[in-house]
């Protein structure tokens, strides 16, 4: 099974391309692995509680988080998650951590164990703009990625875990001030990324 | 009749979204006005010669030029064309004008007579990123727009003439360093723009 | 005499680098031509009234307008002013023109008659970031430049008229989200630009 | 003692603002702590060898690395260094690591122990553009910061270690395509940052 999480809307954006995308590929099969899409609250505390539950319940082969990074030009696949929460505004539960560890007795960081360079190479061959990112930020996205990698490590689960940031959708930037990507291309990219990851595990 | 021009490839870009788009809508009808797509050379001298010939031959209701503006985030509809050619590199015929008038006895500038604000308003309602631009540059795109507006004025032709710049296509920026827009969205936008312009003339 | 205008503060910016700069070089001599700095209101109507009065009163050898263009990276010297006022927000007198001609019976545009390429070349030799801009916008800056060039032309005054846009000052962007330039470098650049222009007239 | 390292020139940039800055504050005193500036080679292997030697030799109260990050708008103080070297081009010794650990048996990351938020707050009060960065990249700068923090941790040295990235100098971008900052402002900022750090240790 493949678990894809997509965040709910947050802040000034009324829709979140992460959940738009995840919900549209829910139930699809990638190399006979079924995709299960899960909507994630933009809540530090709920993420920290839910992610281990999801991983232990579904024991997925791949756990891939999706999130919005308004301003990024293409898909960006994250290399590393760091053990910190530092938020400029309160989350959807009203909680705003400043320079707080996600998990106090965990390491400073985890590198994604997904084949990020292979994914980048394949998507570029398909004509999809993508780059490696060295920072998933210090908000909900990084927290989800960190907790997923920590869970896999601590529980000895043989799975890939990673995170891909999405740009805004075109309809979210009609004044043409921030780069966007169409949902069709995002979906094509994520499906290809999962395909590369599944093949890499064989 | 609607004439749409799209430039041929130029410089480091092997395809030009302007011609990709124009060729795909060739023959379509917008409010019973048929679209005729014409491929334009990236050649200052040929543009100056060909544009009046095209306008006098087809006597179009709308003459819309399309061109690539790598780096722009959405569609940009040009407000004004200025009487100057100033090129950083030679055109496809090897000609590189520096601070030269396009037409020596013509005015300094022409404003587009298309309903640019109505077009922007409609496309934004449709969720398509677009903005008004106050500079079409000083290369082939500005030259084409200037010559079209000059021809219409001098020959007393009752037509709309304008220019829309397109961003790069996603497959032209696979490293995700420059904003892009998918061809589907560009096509939808240009068709809507033509529809607004045709209705505005009724 | 050299007349330098610098706009007063406008909108969210509490100081305007244009007036900060102009006031600091007031009274200096460039090649025996004294600089007279004049503070300009951000008011379309006052600009249209004041600029001809200033030019007729001082009969300057050079009339150079300065204005803020937040977001630009270096100095930008304007090539052309267009006959339109189109403002996203009311000016300091509460007036907000939309697609209105500055002067109804004037041409669509005037090119600056300053030696803009020579100025760019000299400043770059001095290590100062500068570029030619093909749009002074459609707000107060463009209006001032247009009226100055129109006045010179109509009244047959033998003067250079032009406009240079300035980036934000460092202290106006302490969060490091928009490019800035230090006042010292701006001053050095404007003095060099005036020096080039004066020499060009000899 | 305060040790400041500044990298030598690398790639297309013939000077490096990091060493320009470091060399100019060499010998100064901050709160009675003398600054010792050290020029660093852009060489992964030399950095890994030299940084522990420097720290063990000088036992500095503060070890601050400086490096160039062309494209950044203001000073950026790094939050975290990650245990990876991934370089798009060979270093000045011709070595180009791809996805290689800096130190194979070291943790995935170290957070800087400098008071980065206090430094940001103080510099902004002084009008200097600065932001926290969550990625020092995967090249020489990140490597130097990682090795410094690892050394301090492993050897039990009571010191602050951190890294600040600098934008280009104005004379390095005369075409005004990339944001810049003047050396004077950079120097003022680094001196203030050191002052905050020293006071924080009292």
Short mmCIF file of N, CA, C and O in Angstrom, two decimals, chain A residues 80 106-111, chain D residues 80-84 101-111 146-147 149-151 153-154:
data_model
loop_
_atom_site.label_atom_id
_atom_site.label_comp_id
_atom_site.label_asym_id
_atom_site.label_seq_id
_atom_site.Cartn_x
_atom_site.Cartn_y
_atom_site.Cartn_z
N UNK A 80 15.60 16.41 3.45
CA UNK A 80 15.85 16.26 4.88
C UNK A 80 14.74 16.93 5.69
O UNK A 80 14.17 17.94 5.27
N UNK A 106 14.53 12.96 20.00
CA UNK A 106 14.86 12.45 18.65
C UNK A 106 16.08 13.19 18.11
O UNK A 106 16.47 14.24 18.62
N UNK A 107 16.69 12.64 17.06
CA UNK A 107 17.86 13.31 16.45
C UNK A 107 17.50 14.67 15.85
O UNK A 107 16.32 15.00 15.69
N UNK A 108 18.53 15.42 15.47
CA UNK A 108 18.34 16.75 14.89
C UNK A 108 17.67 16.68 13.52
O UNK A 108 16.99 17.62 13.12
N UNK A 109 17.88 15.58 12.80
CA UNK A 109 17.34 15.51 11.44
C UNK A 109 17.30 14.07 10.95
O UNK A 109 17.99 13.19 11.48
N UNK A 110 16.45 13.84 9.96
CA UNK A 110 16.46 12.59 9.20
C UNK A 110 16.52 12.93 7.72
O UNK A 110 15.79 13.81 7.25
N UNK A 111 17.34 12.20 6.99
CA UNK A 111 17.30 12.30 5.54
C UNK A 111 16.19 11.40 5.02
O UNK A 111 15.98 10.30 5.55
N UNK D 80 20.82 25.44 10.67
CA UNK D 80 21.17 24.03 10.76
C UNK D 80 22.16 23.65 9.65
O UNK D 80 22.12 24.20 8.55
N UNK D 81 23.06 22.74 9.99
CA UNK D 81 23.99 22.18 8.99
C UNK D 81 23.69 20.69 8.89
O UNK D 81 23.47 20.03 9.90
N UNK D 82 23.69 20.17 7.66
CA UNK D 82 23.34 18.76 7.46
C UNK D 82 24.54 17.97 6.96
O UNK D 82 25.43 18.51 6.31
N UNK D 83 24.54 16.68 7.29
CA UNK D 83 25.72 15.82 7.05
C UNK D 83 25.74 15.29 5.62
O UNK D 83 25.64 14.09 5.38
N UNK D 84 25.87 16.21 4.69
CA UNK D 84 25.89 15.77 3.30
C UNK D 84 26.69 16.76 2.45
O UNK D 84 26.69 17.97 2.71
N UNK D 101 28.33 11.66 2.72
CA UNK D 101 28.36 12.18 4.08
C UNK D 101 29.63 13.00 4.29
O UNK D 101 30.69 12.66 3.76
N UNK D 102 29.53 14.07 5.06
CA UNK D 102 30.72 14.85 5.42
C UNK D 102 31.59 14.02 6.36
O UNK D 102 32.79 13.85 6.14
N UNK D 103 30.95 13.48 7.40
CA UNK D 103 31.63 12.64 8.39
C UNK D 103 30.73 11.43 8.58
O UNK D 103 29.59 11.56 9.03
N UNK D 104 31.25 10.26 8.24
CA UNK D 104 30.35 9.11 8.08
C UNK D 104 29.69 8.67 9.38
O UNK D 104 28.57 8.19 9.36
N UNK D 105 30.37 8.83 10.49
CA UNK D 105 29.75 8.38 11.74
C UNK D 105 29.18 9.53 12.57
O UNK D 105 28.98 9.38 13.77
N UNK D 106 28.89 10.63 11.92
CA UNK D 106 28.32 11.79 12.63
C UNK D 106 26.80 11.82 12.44
O UNK D 106 26.27 11.16 11.54
N UNK D 107 26.12 12.58 13.27
CA UNK D 107 24.65 12.69 13.13
C UNK D 107 24.25 13.32 11.79
O UNK D 107 25.08 13.88 11.07
N UNK D 108 22.95 13.25 11.48
CA UNK D 108 22.43 13.79 10.23
C UNK D 108 22.52 15.31 10.19
O UNK D 108 22.62 15.91 9.12
N UNK D 109 22.50 15.95 11.36
CA UNK D 109 22.50 17.42 11.37
C UNK D 109 22.90 17.96 12.74
O UNK D 109 22.81 17.26 13.75
N UNK D 110 23.36 19.20 12.73
CA UNK D 110 23.54 19.97 13.97
C UNK D 110 22.84 21.31 13.83
O UNK D 110 22.97 21.97 12.79
N UNK D 111 22.14 21.71 14.86
CA UNK D 111 21.62 23.07 14.90
C UNK D 111 22.72 24.00 15.38
O UNK D 111 23.50 23.64 16.28
N UNK D 146 28.98 22.42 9.42
CA UNK D 146 28.77 21.10 10.02
C UNK D 146 30.00 20.65 10.79
O UNK D 146 29.91 20.20 11.94
N UNK D 147 31.15 20.79 10.18
CA UNK D 147 32.38 20.32 10.82
C UNK D 147 32.67 21.14 12.08
O UNK D 147 33.10 20.59 13.11
N UNK D 149 30.46 22.59 14.11
CA UNK D 149 29.54 22.17 15.18
C UNK D 149 29.88 20.77 15.68
O UNK D 149 29.78 20.48 16.88
N UNK D 150 30.27 19.91 14.77
CA UNK D 150 30.66 18.54 15.15
C UNK D 150 31.90 18.57 16.05
O UNK D 150 31.97 17.87 17.07
N UNK D 151 32.85 19.40 15.68
CA UNK D 151 34.10 19.49 16.45
C UNK D 151 33.83 19.98 17.88
O UNK D 151 34.32 19.40 18.87
N UNK D 153 31.09 19.84 19.55
CA UNK D 153 30.34 18.83 20.28
C UNK D 153 31.25 17.68 20.73
O UNK D 153 31.26 17.29 21.90
N UNK D 154 32.02 17.16 19.79
CA UNK D 154 32.86 15.99 20.07
C UNK D 154 33.96 16.30 21.08
O UNK D 154 34.33 15.47 21.90
#
